[in-house]
Amino acid sequence: MVAHRDKAAKGARRLVVLGERRGRAPGRVWLVGAGPGDPELLTIKALRVLQGADVVVHDGLVPAEILDLAPPAARRISVAKRKSRHSYAQDEINRMLVAFARDGLEVVRLKGGDPFIFGRGGEELEACRAAGVECGVVPGVTAALAAGAAAGAPLTHRGAAQAVTFVTGHAATGEAPDLDWPSLARANQTVVIYMGLSTSGLIAERLIAAGRADATPALIVVDASRANEQRIITTLGGLAQAAEGLDGPALLLLGEAMALAQVDAAGLAGYEGAELEAKA
Ligand code: SAH
């Protein structure tokens, strides 16, 4: 560990020397959360950092309206996973970030939601640290928060949800994710499942087998905070059927507090509603 740190420090000194030799400061990497999609959910800090970018390395969840906020001259590189084309492996991305920063560039690694929630931001931060590259983190609104807000369903709620847990539903094809089912099956807590659309049936089965009630309220939100957002209210028992045919980034939210969820935007103050009120 100490050796690791010494190596990083040596690397950092080398970088400073290099930067001075070139007459410019060494570059930097920013891990920036772009939020769930709605550009208005970007933080002011994310916007400021983005506006100072020389290069933006982004994943597929970041919409064009947000990428447009970077300077026109900034280079944009998509490292989105593609079925038909070469996808970047995580260590290629790590090397790219470090190399750009060593070239003296202000590098923005822009990710959907928050960089540290199922975003592999931790690995990128470690790579920067190991290379002696300065790295800052700008948190973002993670999809779970946008999904709850969109449906008017609080993730914690007095008497109904004393805890909220974010888990990944990702698993090898045909397999259930490896999760702590007995703990997730306890009542009075909200479980938010990222990447769980295709495993929703197996997840529901495991939770019910572990004792969570069949009738536990459940909510599916696809494309939270975007114009094409979809909300589906169901129960744990009905989850798999409700998820059928859905496509796009989606969250499954389970728990007693999801009984407050509303499908229809009527009765919920969206941005438009808020604007009208402000104008009146
Ligand atoms: N770092 C991101 C999560 C990346 S993992 C965050 O903090 O939100 C990718 C998964 O996130 C998707 O498969 C989906 O489950 C979820 N997700 C991301 N954006 C979403 C959105 N706008 N609506 C619903 N789910 C979303």
PDB file of C-alpha atoms and ligand atoms in Angstrom:
ATOM      1  CA  MET A   1       0.000   0.000   0.000  1.00  0.00           C
ATOM      2  CA  VAL A   2       2.774   2.383   1.028  1.00  0.00           C
ATOM      3  CA  ALA A   3       4.854   1.318  -1.962  1.00  0.00           C
ATOM      4  CA  HIS A   4       1.813   1.899  -4.123  1.00  0.00           C
ATOM      5  CA  ARG A   5       1.425   5.396  -2.763  1.00  0.00           C
ATOM      6  CA  ASP A   6       5.145   6.181  -3.155  1.00  0.00           C
ATOM      7  CA  LYS A   7       4.952   5.101  -6.741  1.00  0.00           C
ATOM      8  CA  ALA A   8       1.944   7.325  -7.302  1.00  0.00           C
ATOM      9  CA  ALA A   9       3.692  10.278  -5.657  1.00  0.00           C
ATOM     10  CA  LYS A  10       6.755   9.725  -7.831  1.00  0.00           C
ATOM     11  CA  GLY A  11       4.481   9.617 -10.862  1.00  0.00           C
ATOM     12  CA  ALA A  12       2.860  12.868  -9.778  1.00  0.00           C
ATOM     13  CA  ARG A  13       6.227  14.628  -9.415  1.00  0.00           C
ATOM     14  CA  ARG A  14       7.227  13.401 -12.853  1.00  0.00           C
ATOM     15  CA  LEU A  15       4.006  14.838 -14.219  1.00  0.00           C
ATOM     16  CA  VAL A  16       4.578  18.224 -12.631  1.00  0.00           C
ATOM     17  CA  VAL A  17       8.073  18.325 -14.133  1.00  0.00           C
ATOM     18  CA  LEU A  18       6.654  17.339 -17.509  1.00  0.00           C
ATOM     19  CA  GLY A  19       3.963  20.013 -17.271  1.00  0.00           C
ATOM     20  CA  GLU A  20       6.538  22.680 -16.379  1.00  0.00           C
ATOM     21  CA  ARG A  21       8.763  21.613 -19.227  1.00  0.00           C
ATOM     22  CA  ARG A  22       5.892  22.055 -21.622  1.00  0.00           C
ATOM     23  CA  GLY A  23       5.043  25.335 -20.031  1.00  0.00           C
ATOM     24  CA  ARG A  24       1.584  24.272 -18.927  1.00  0.00           C
ATOM     25  CA  ALA A  25       0.002  22.736 -15.886  1.00  0.00           C
ATOM     26  CA  PRO A  26      -0.541  18.996 -15.793  1.00  0.00           C
ATOM     27  CA  GLY A  27      -4.054  18.033 -16.721  1.00  0.00           C
ATOM     28  CA  ARG A  28      -6.775  16.706 -14.520  1.00  0.00           C
ATOM     29  CA  VAL A  29      -9.560  14.177 -14.622  1.00  0.00           C
ATOM     30  CA  TRP A  30     -13.025  14.992 -13.355  1.00  0.00           C
ATOM     31  CA  LEU A  31     -15.475  12.162 -12.720  1.00  0.00           C
ATOM     32  CA  VAL A  32     -18.767  13.927 -13.223  1.00  0.00           C
ATOM     33  CA  GLY A  33     -22.293  12.705 -12.583  1.00  0.00           C
ATOM     34  CA  ALA A  34     -24.592  13.890 -15.362  1.00  0.00           C
ATOM     35  CA  GLY A  35     -27.744  12.897 -13.495  1.00  0.00           C
ATOM     36  CA  PRO A  36     -30.551  10.715 -14.833  1.00  0.00           C
ATOM     37  CA  GLY A  37     -31.107  12.519 -18.134  1.00  0.00           C
ATOM     38  CA  ASP A  38     -32.962  15.782 -17.589  1.00  0.00           C
ATOM     39  CA  PRO A  39     -30.330  18.515 -18.107  1.00  0.00           C
ATOM     40  CA  GLU A  40     -31.983  20.538 -15.327  1.00  0.00           C
ATOM     41  CA  LEU A  41     -30.884  17.849 -12.885  1.00  0.00           C
ATOM     42  CA  LEU A  42     -27.207  18.558 -13.539  1.00  0.00           C
ATOM     43  CA  THR A  43     -25.481  20.221 -10.617  1.00  0.00           C
ATOM     44  CA  ILE A  44     -24.110  23.713 -11.096  1.00  0.00           C
ATOM     45  CA  LYS A  45     -20.673  22.314 -10.386  1.00  0.00           C
ATOM     46  CA  ALA A  46     -21.077  19.633 -13.078  1.00  0.00           C
ATOM     47  CA  LEU A  47     -22.032  22.370 -15.536  1.00  0.00           C
ATOM     48  CA  ARG A  48     -19.031  24.520 -14.603  1.00  0.00           C
ATOM     49  CA  VAL A  49     -16.585  21.623 -14.911  1.00  0.00           C
ATOM     50  CA  LEU A  50     -18.148  20.547 -18.205  1.00  0.00           C
ATOM     51  CA  GLN A  51     -17.820  24.065 -19.582  1.00  0.00           C
ATOM     52  CA  GLY A  52     -14.086  23.928 -18.855  1.00  0.00           C
ATOM     53  CA  ALA A  53     -13.510  20.578 -20.571  1.00  0.00           C
ATOM     54  CA  ASP A  54     -10.932  19.966 -23.294  1.00  0.00           C
ATOM     55  CA  VAL A  55     -12.163  16.432 -23.742  1.00  0.00           C
ATOM     56  CA  VAL A  56     -15.378  14.722 -22.653  1.00  0.00           C
ATOM     57  CA  VAL A  57     -15.359  10.942 -22.320  1.00  0.00           C
ATOM     58  CA  HIS A  58     -18.966   9.902 -21.881  1.00  0.00           C
ATOM     59  CA  ASP A  59     -21.106   6.812 -21.678  1.00  0.00           C
ATOM     60  CA  GLY A  60     -24.332   6.024 -23.478  1.00  0.00           C
ATOM     61  CA  LEU A  61     -26.692   7.285 -20.799  1.00  0.00           C
ATOM     62  CA  VAL A  62     -25.679  10.918 -21.236  1.00  0.00           C
ATOM     63  CA  PRO A  63     -28.128  12.689 -23.565  1.00  0.00           C
ATOM     64  CA  ALA A  64     -27.090  15.020 -26.392  1.00  0.00           C
ATOM     65  CA  GLU A  65     -28.577  18.077 -24.629  1.00  0.00           C
ATOM     66  CA  ILE A  66     -26.043  17.622 -21.838  1.00  0.00           C
ATOM     67  CA  LEU A  67     -23.109  16.948 -24.160  1.00  0.00           C
ATOM     68  CA  ASP A  68     -24.027  20.153 -25.965  1.00  0.00           C
ATOM     69  CA  LEU A  69     -23.175  22.087 -22.793  1.00  0.00           C
ATOM     70  CA  ALA A  70     -19.449  21.336 -23.255  1.00  0.00           C
ATOM     71  CA  PRO A  71     -17.483  23.894 -25.308  1.00  0.00           C
ATOM     72  CA  PRO A  72     -17.994  23.320 -29.056  1.00  0.00           C
ATOM     73  CA  ALA A  73     -14.244  22.781 -29.462  1.00  0.00           C
ATOM     74  CA  ALA A  74     -14.084  20.081 -26.773  1.00  0.00           C
ATOM     75  CA  ARG A  75     -13.436  16.616 -28.122  1.00  0.00           C
ATOM     76  CA  ARG A  76     -16.255  14.195 -27.358  1.00  0.00           C
ATOM     77  CA  ILE A  77     -15.530  10.509 -27.074  1.00  0.00           C
ATOM     78  CA  SER A  78     -18.286   7.974 -26.557  1.00  0.00           C
ATOM     79  CA  VAL A  79     -17.279   4.864 -24.651  1.00  0.00           C
ATOM     80  CA  ALA A  80     -20.839   3.528 -24.675  1.00  0.00           C
ATOM     81  CA  LYS A  81     -21.260  -0.217 -24.869  1.00  0.00           C
ATOM     82  CA  ARG A  82     -22.209  -1.136 -28.428  1.00  0.00           C
ATOM     83  CA  LYS A  83     -23.354  -4.455 -29.708  1.00  0.00           C
ATOM     84  CA  SER A  84     -22.181  -3.950 -33.266  1.00  0.00           C
ATOM     85  CA  ARG A  85     -18.927  -2.114 -32.658  1.00  0.00           C
ATOM     86  CA  HIS A  86     -15.836  -2.300 -30.513  1.00  0.00           C
ATOM     87  CA  SER A  87     -16.733  -1.496 -26.907  1.00  0.00           C
ATOM     88  CA  TYR A  88     -14.079  -0.031 -24.705  1.00  0.00           C
ATOM     89  CA  ALA A  89     -12.883  -2.273 -21.895  1.00  0.00           C
ATOM     90  CA  GLN A  90     -12.652  -0.577 -18.512  1.00  0.00           C
ATOM     91  CA  ASP A  91      -8.851  -0.577 -18.501  1.00  0.00           C
ATOM     92  CA  GLU A  92      -8.789   1.044 -21.955  1.00  0.00           C
ATOM     93  CA  ILE A  93     -10.982   3.818 -20.567  1.00  0.00           C
ATOM     94  CA  ASN A  94      -8.713   4.156 -17.534  1.00  0.00           C
ATOM     95  CA  ARG A  95      -5.632   4.422 -19.755  1.00  0.00           C
ATOM     96  CA  MET A  96      -7.340   6.965 -21.996  1.00  0.00           C
ATOM     97  CA  LEU A  97      -8.226   9.236 -19.058  1.00  0.00           C
ATOM     98  CA  VAL A  98      -4.696   9.104 -17.678  1.00  0.00           C
ATOM     99  CA  ALA A  99      -3.113   9.711 -21.097  1.00  0.00           C
ATOM    100  CA  PHE A 100      -5.259  12.793 -21.821  1.00  0.00           C
ATOM    101  CA  ALA A 101      -4.529  14.245 -18.378  1.00  0.00           C
ATOM    102  CA  ARG A 102      -0.810  13.646 -18.919  1.00  0.00           C
ATOM    103  CA  ASP A 103      -1.129  15.619 -22.116  1.00  0.00           C
ATOM    104  CA  GLY A 104      -2.162  18.563 -19.986  1.00  0.00           C
ATOM    105  CA  LEU A 105      -5.854  18.346 -20.812  1.00  0.00           C
ATOM    106  CA  GLU A 106      -8.868  19.014 -18.613  1.00  0.00           C
ATOM    107  CA  VAL A 107     -10.637  15.668 -18.917  1.00  0.00           C
ATOM    108  CA  VAL A 108     -14.292  15.226 -18.010  1.00  0.00           C
ATOM    109  CA  ARG A 109     -15.449  11.666 -17.583  1.00  0.00           C
ATOM    110  CA  LEU A 110     -19.202  12.141 -17.815  1.00  0.00           C
ATOM    111  CA  LYS A 111     -21.454   9.394 -16.510  1.00  0.00           C
ATOM    112  CA  GLY A 112     -25.185   8.901 -16.154  1.00  0.00           C
ATOM    113  CA  GLY A 113     -26.489   9.447 -12.627  1.00  0.00           C
ATOM    114  CA  ASP A 114     -23.751   9.443 -10.010  1.00  0.00           C
ATOM    115  CA  PRO A 115     -20.240   8.262 -10.884  1.00  0.00           C
ATOM    116  CA  PHE A 116     -19.994   6.148  -7.731  1.00  0.00           C
ATOM    117  CA  ILE A 117     -23.330   4.317  -8.007  1.00  0.00           C
ATOM    118  CA  PHE A 118     -22.893   1.356 -10.344  1.00  0.00           C
ATOM    119  CA  GLY A 119     -20.786   3.602 -12.523  1.00  0.00           C
ATOM    120  CA  ARG A 120     -17.298   2.099 -12.146  1.00  0.00           C
ATOM    121  CA  GLY A 121     -16.099   5.522 -11.058  1.00  0.00           C
ATOM    122  CA  GLY A 122     -14.122   3.914  -8.247  1.00  0.00           C
ATOM    123  CA  GLU A 123     -11.950   2.039 -10.717  1.00  0.00           C
ATOM    124  CA  GLU A 124     -11.252   5.178 -12.714  1.00  0.00           C
ATOM    125  CA  LEU A 125     -10.370   7.087  -9.569  1.00  0.00           C
ATOM    126  CA  GLU A 126      -7.965   4.313  -8.535  1.00  0.00           C
ATOM    127  CA  ALA A 127      -6.341   4.360 -11.977  1.00  0.00           C
ATOM    128  CA  CYS A 128      -5.816   8.124 -11.745  1.00  0.00           C
ATOM    129  CA  ARG A 129      -4.399   7.835  -8.238  1.00  0.00           C
ATOM    130  CA  ALA A 130      -2.031   5.063  -9.274  1.00  0.00           C
ATOM    131  CA  ALA A 131      -0.804   7.204 -12.180  1.00  0.00           C
ATOM    132  CA  GLY A 132      -0.396  10.296 -10.021  1.00  0.00           C
ATOM    133  CA  VAL A 133      -3.076  12.145 -11.965  1.00  0.00           C
ATOM    134  CA  GLU A 134      -5.231  14.598 -10.041  1.00  0.00           C
ATOM    135  CA  CYS A 135      -8.847  13.487 -10.023  1.00  0.00           C
ATOM    136  CA  GLY A 136     -11.931  15.298  -8.754  1.00  0.00           C
ATOM    137  CA  VAL A 137     -15.409  13.867  -8.307  1.00  0.00           C
ATOM    138  CA  VAL A 138     -18.676  15.717  -8.892  1.00  0.00           C
ATOM    139  CA  PRO A 139     -21.648  13.750  -7.570  1.00  0.00           C
ATOM    140  CA  GLY A 140     -24.813  13.429  -9.606  1.00  0.00           C
ATOM    141  CA  VAL A 141     -28.470  12.640  -9.028  1.00  0.00           C
ATOM    142  CA  THR A 142     -28.607   8.875  -9.188  1.00  0.00           C
ATOM    143  CA  ALA A 143     -31.450   7.276 -11.159  1.00  0.00           C
ATOM    144  CA  ALA A 144     -33.161   5.945  -8.007  1.00  0.00           C
ATOM    145  CA  LEU A 145     -33.718   9.454  -6.693  1.00  0.00           C
ATOM    146  CA  ALA A 146     -35.170  10.645  -9.994  1.00  0.00           C
ATOM    147  CA  ALA A 147     -37.452   7.601 -10.244  1.00  0.00           C
ATOM    148  CA  GLY A 148     -38.876   8.098  -6.756  1.00  0.00           C
ATOM    149  CA  ALA A 149     -39.342  11.807  -7.364  1.00  0.00           C
ATOM    150  CA  ALA A 150     -41.034  11.242 -10.729  1.00  0.00           C
ATOM    151  CA  ALA A 151     -43.641   8.921  -9.280  1.00  0.00           C
ATOM    152  CA  GLY A 152     -44.116  10.843  -6.055  1.00  0.00           C
ATOM    153  CA  ALA A 153     -42.903   7.822  -4.119  1.00  0.00           C
ATOM    154  CA  PRO A 154     -40.495   8.576  -1.279  1.00  0.00           C
ATOM    155  CA  LEU A 155     -37.687   6.046  -0.937  1.00  0.00           C
ATOM    156  CA  THR A 156     -37.866   6.342   2.836  1.00  0.00           C
ATOM    157  CA  HIS A 157     -41.154   7.063   4.546  1.00  0.00           C
ATOM    158  CA  ARG A 158     -42.137   7.204   8.211  1.00  0.00           C
ATOM    159  CA  GLY A 159     -43.705   3.922   9.179  1.00  0.00           C
ATOM    160  CA  ALA A 160     -43.252   2.325   5.744  1.00  0.00           C
ATOM    161  CA  ALA A 161     -39.576   2.408   4.825  1.00  0.00           C
ATOM    162  CA  GLN A 162     -36.833   2.853   7.374  1.00  0.00           C
ATOM    163  CA  ALA A 163     -34.067   2.026   4.926  1.00  0.00           C
ATOM    164  CA  VAL A 164     -33.340   2.046   1.238  1.00  0.00           C
ATOM    165  CA  THR A 165     -30.916  -0.284  -0.482  1.00  0.00           C
ATOM    166  CA  PHE A 166     -29.539   0.056  -4.015  1.00  0.00           C
ATOM    167  CA  VAL A 167     -28.653  -3.258  -5.621  1.00  0.00           C
ATOM    168  CA  THR A 168     -27.703  -4.435  -9.074  1.00  0.00           C
ATOM    169  CA  GLY A 169     -29.919  -6.954 -10.831  1.00  0.00           C
ATOM    170  CA  HIS A 170     -27.221  -7.698 -13.371  1.00  0.00           C
ATOM    171  CA  ALA A 171     -26.389 -11.385 -13.760  1.00  0.00           C
ATOM    172  CA  ALA A 172     -25.225 -13.880 -16.355  1.00  0.00           C
ATOM    173  CA  THR A 173     -28.007 -14.849 -18.781  1.00  0.00           C
ATOM    174  CA  GLY A 174     -30.586 -17.087 -17.162  1.00  0.00           C
ATOM    175  CA  GLU A 175     -29.146 -16.641 -13.689  1.00  0.00           C
ATOM    176  CA  ALA A 176     -30.426 -14.709 -10.688  1.00  0.00           C
ATOM    177  CA  PRO A 177     -28.153 -11.989  -9.342  1.00  0.00           C
ATOM    178  CA  ASP A 178     -26.168 -12.973  -6.285  1.00  0.00           C
ATOM    179  CA  LEU A 179     -27.883 -10.899  -3.588  1.00  0.00           C
ATOM    180  CA  ASP A 180     -28.583 -11.216   0.118  1.00  0.00           C
ATOM    181  CA  TRP A 181     -32.205 -12.323  -0.312  1.00  0.00           C
ATOM    182  CA  PRO A 182     -33.162 -12.775   3.372  1.00  0.00           C
ATOM    183  CA  SER A 183     -32.057  -9.254   4.188  1.00  0.00           C
ATOM    184  CA  LEU A 184     -33.786  -7.741   1.132  1.00  0.00           C
ATOM    185  CA  ALA A 185     -36.950  -9.682   1.938  1.00  0.00           C
ATOM    186  CA  ARG A 186     -37.495  -7.913   5.259  1.00  0.00           C
ATOM    187  CA  ALA A 187     -40.500  -5.603   5.316  1.00  0.00           C
ATOM    188  CA  ASN A 188     -40.494  -1.813   5.790  1.00  0.00           C
ATOM    189  CA  GLN A 189     -37.602  -1.032   3.528  1.00  0.00           C
ATOM    190  CA  THR A 190     -37.264   0.049  -0.094  1.00  0.00           C
ATOM    191  CA  VAL A 191     -35.136  -1.972  -2.483  1.00  0.00           C
ATOM    192  CA  VAL A 192     -34.096  -0.240  -5.691  1.00  0.00           C
ATOM    193  CA  ILE A 193     -32.791  -2.537  -8.384  1.00  0.00           C
ATOM    194  CA  TYR A 194     -30.572  -1.105 -11.122  1.00  0.00           C
ATOM    195  CA  MET A 195     -30.109  -3.130 -14.324  1.00  0.00           C
ATOM    196  CA  GLY A 196     -32.819  -5.531 -13.239  1.00  0.00           C
ATOM    197  CA  LEU A 197     -35.320  -5.491 -16.089  1.00  0.00           C
ATOM    198  CA  SER A 198     -34.247  -8.787 -17.625  1.00  0.00           C
ATOM    199  CA  THR A 199     -33.827 -10.557 -14.277  1.00  0.00           C
ATOM    200  CA  SER A 200     -37.019  -9.171 -12.727  1.00  0.00           C
ATOM    201  CA  GLY A 201     -38.787 -12.562 -12.706  1.00  0.00           C
ATOM    202  CA  LEU A 202     -35.927 -14.304 -10.934  1.00  0.00           C
ATOM    203  CA  ILE A 203     -35.566 -11.422  -8.484  1.00  0.00           C
ATOM    204  CA  ALA A 204     -39.268 -11.524  -7.584  1.00  0.00           C
ATOM    205  CA  GLU A 205     -39.135 -15.309  -7.181  1.00  0.00           C
ATOM    206  CA  ARG A 206     -36.137 -15.162  -4.837  1.00  0.00           C
ATOM    207  CA  LEU A 207     -37.608 -12.356  -2.726  1.00  0.00           C
ATOM    208  CA  ILE A 208     -40.962 -14.090  -2.353  1.00  0.00           C
ATOM    209  CA  ALA A 209     -39.217 -17.378  -1.478  1.00  0.00           C
ATOM    210  CA  ALA A 210     -37.236 -15.481   1.170  1.00  0.00           C
ATOM    211  CA  GLY A 211     -40.466 -14.168   2.685  1.00  0.00           C
ATOM    212  CA  ARG A 212     -41.245 -10.779   1.138  1.00  0.00           C
ATOM    213  CA  ALA A 213     -45.005 -10.497   0.598  1.00  0.00           C
ATOM    214  CA  ASP A 214     -46.333 -11.133  -2.875  1.00  0.00           C
ATOM    215  CA  ALA A 215     -48.469  -7.999  -2.583  1.00  0.00           C
ATOM    216  CA  THR A 216     -45.527  -5.689  -1.776  1.00  0.00           C
ATOM    217  CA  PRO A 217     -46.031  -2.537  -3.889  1.00  0.00           C
ATOM    218  CA  ALA A 218     -43.619  -2.277  -6.794  1.00  0.00           C
ATOM    219  CA  LEU A 219     -42.828   0.418  -9.306  1.00  0.00           C
ATOM    220  CA  ILE A 220     -40.940   0.265 -12.580  1.00  0.00           C
ATOM    221  CA  VAL A 221     -39.583   3.495 -13.999  1.00  0.00           C
ATOM    222  CA  VAL A 222     -38.081   3.526 -17.478  1.00  0.00           C
ATOM    223  CA  ASP A 223     -36.125   6.578 -18.651  1.00  0.00           C
ATOM    224  CA  ALA A 224     -36.642   8.455 -15.384  1.00  0.00           C
ATOM    225  CA  SER A 225     -36.608  12.254 -15.808  1.00  0.00           C
ATOM    226  CA  ARG A 226     -36.642  12.068 -19.616  1.00  0.00           C
ATOM    227  CA  ALA A 227     -39.410  13.127 -21.962  1.00  0.00           C
ATOM    228  CA  ASN A 228     -40.249   9.479 -22.702  1.00  0.00           C
ATOM    229  CA  GLU A 229     -40.360   8.429 -19.037  1.00  0.00           C
ATOM    230  CA  GLN A 230     -42.666   5.504 -18.254  1.00  0.00           C
ATOM    231  CA  ARG A 231     -43.975   4.478 -14.844  1.00  0.00           C
ATOM    232  CA  ILE A 232     -45.667   1.183 -14.129  1.00  0.00           C
ATOM    233  CA  ILE A 233     -47.243   0.353 -10.815  1.00  0.00           C
ATOM    234  CA  THR A 234     -47.477  -3.296  -9.885  1.00  0.00           C
ATOM    235  CA  THR A 235     -46.691  -5.667  -7.036  1.00  0.00           C
ATOM    236  CA  LEU A 236     -43.767  -7.936  -6.342  1.00  0.00           C
ATOM    237  CA  GLY A 237     -45.860 -10.871  -7.589  1.00  0.00           C
ATOM    238  CA  GLY A 238     -46.725  -9.035 -10.803  1.00  0.00           C
ATOM    239  CA  LEU A 239     -43.266  -7.670 -11.476  1.00  0.00           C
ATOM    240  CA  ALA A 240     -42.118 -10.058 -14.191  1.00  0.00           C
ATOM    241  CA  GLN A 241     -45.291  -9.644 -16.216  1.00  0.00           C
ATOM    242  CA  ALA A 242     -45.199  -5.865 -15.857  1.00  0.00           C
ATOM    243  CA  ALA A 243     -41.579  -5.789 -17.033  1.00  0.00           C
ATOM    244  CA  GLU A 244     -42.304  -7.772 -20.169  1.00  0.00           C
ATOM    245  CA  GLY A 245     -41.610  -5.878 -23.377  1.00  0.00           C
ATOM    246  CA  LEU A 246     -40.084  -2.864 -21.633  1.00  0.00           C
ATOM    247  CA  ASP A 247     -36.853  -1.502 -23.002  1.00  0.00           C
ATOM    248  CA  GLY A 248     -34.433   1.237 -22.040  1.00  0.00           C
ATOM    249  CA  PRO A 249     -32.708   2.178 -18.799  1.00  0.00           C
ATOM    250  CA  ALA A 250     -35.078   1.080 -16.049  1.00  0.00           C
ATOM    251  CA  LEU A 251     -35.287   0.709 -12.309  1.00  0.00           C
ATOM    252  CA  LEU A 252     -37.375  -1.618 -10.212  1.00  0.00           C
ATOM    253  CA  LEU A 253     -38.432  -0.139  -6.892  1.00  0.00           C
ATOM    254  CA  LEU A 254     -39.986  -2.392  -4.278  1.00  0.00           C
ATOM    255  CA  GLY A 255     -41.366  -1.738  -0.868  1.00  0.00           C
ATOM    256  CA  GLU A 256     -44.273  -0.550   1.199  1.00  0.00           C
ATOM    257  CA  ALA A 257     -43.562   3.132   0.475  1.00  0.00           C
ATOM    258  CA  MET A 258     -44.106   2.484  -3.238  1.00  0.00           C
ATOM    259  CA  ALA A 259     -47.829   2.436  -2.427  1.00  0.00           C
ATOM    260  CA  LEU A 260     -47.571   6.223  -2.740  1.00  0.00           C
ATOM    261  CA  ALA A 261     -46.435   6.024  -6.364  1.00  0.00           C
ATOM    262  CA  GLN A 262     -48.579   7.638  -9.060  1.00  0.00           C
ATOM    263  CA  VAL A 263     -48.538   6.642 -12.699  1.00  0.00           C
ATOM    264  CA  ASP A 264     -50.339   9.675 -13.936  1.00  0.00           C
ATOM    265  CA  ALA A 265     -48.504  12.965 -13.810  1.00  0.00           C
ATOM    266  CA  ALA A 266     -51.763  14.702 -12.848  1.00  0.00           C
ATOM    267  CA  GLY A 267     -51.512  15.597  -9.209  1.00  0.00           C
ATOM    268  CA  LEU A 268     -47.732  15.710  -9.384  1.00  0.00           C
ATOM    269  CA  ALA A 269     -46.060  19.057  -9.952  1.00  0.00           C
ATOM    270  CA  GLY A 270     -43.731  18.466 -12.871  1.00  0.00           C
ATOM    271  CA  TYR A 271     -41.402  21.139 -14.149  1.00  0.00           C
ATOM    272  CA  GLU A 272     -44.047  22.538 -16.458  1.00  0.00           C
ATOM    273  CA  GLY A 273     -46.511  22.819 -13.585  1.00  0.00           C
ATOM    274  CA  ALA A 274     -43.944  24.489 -11.408  1.00  0.00           C
ATOM    275  CA  GLU A 275     -43.191  26.958 -14.178  1.00  0.00           C
ATOM    276  CA  LEU A 276     -46.856  27.855 -14.604  1.00  0.00           C
ATOM    277  CA  GLU A 277     -47.203  28.419 -10.910  1.00  0.00           C
ATOM    278  CA  ALA A 278     -44.169  30.637 -10.847  1.00  0.00           C
ATOM    279  CA  LYS A 279     -45.544  32.674 -13.778  1.00  0.00           C
ATOM    280  CA  ALA A 280     -49.040  33.064 -12.286  1.00  0.00           C
TER     281      ALA A 280
HETATM  282  N1  SAH B   1     -24.429   5.696 -12.338  1.00  0.00           N
HETATM  283  C1  SAH B   1     -25.815   5.512 -12.728  1.00  0.00           C
HETATM  284  C2  SAH B   1     -26.175   4.042 -12.877  1.00  0.00           C
HETATM  285  C3  SAH B   1     -25.419   3.359 -13.997  1.00  0.00           C
HETATM  286  S1  SAH B   1     -25.864   1.669 -14.185  1.00  0.00           S
HETATM  287  C4  SAH B   1     -26.729   6.215 -11.697  1.00  0.00           C
HETATM  288  O1  SAH B   1     -26.243   6.638 -10.656  1.00  0.00           O
HETATM  289  O2  SAH B   1     -27.934   6.345 -11.969  1.00  0.00           O
HETATM  290  C5  SAH B   1     -27.049   1.760 -15.482  1.00  0.00           C
HETATM  291  C6  SAH B   1     -28.432   1.489 -14.952  1.00  0.00           C
HETATM  292  O3  SAH B   1     -28.890   2.608 -14.217  1.00  0.00           O
HETATM  293  C7  SAH B   1     -29.488   1.267 -16.000  1.00  0.00           C
HETATM  294  O4  SAH B   1     -29.450  -0.058 -16.491  1.00  0.00           O
HETATM  295  C8  SAH B   1     -30.729   1.546 -15.211  1.00  0.00           C
HETATM  296  O5  SAH B   1     -31.038   0.465 -14.356  1.00  0.00           O
HETATM  297  C9  SAH B   1     -30.294   2.704 -14.343  1.00  0.00           C
HETATM  298  N2  SAH B   1     -30.625   4.012 -14.927  1.00  0.00           N
HETATM  299  C10 SAH B   1     -29.777   4.973 -15.316  1.00  0.00           C
HETATM  300  N3  SAH B   1     -30.434   6.062 -15.756  1.00  0.00           N
HETATM  301  C11 SAH B   1     -31.743   5.776 -15.659  1.00  0.00           C
HETATM  302  C12 SAH B   1     -32.934   6.502 -15.940  1.00  0.00           C
HETATM  303  N4  SAH B   1     -32.924   7.729 -16.434  1.00  0.00           N
HETATM  304  N5  SAH B   1     -34.129   5.871 -15.684  1.00  0.00           N
HETATM  305  C13 SAH B   1     -34.168   4.641 -15.174  1.00  0.00           C
HETATM  306  N6  SAH B   1     -33.069   3.915 -14.880  1.00  0.00           N
HETATM  307  C14 SAH B   1     -31.870   4.476 -15.112  1.00  0.00           C
END
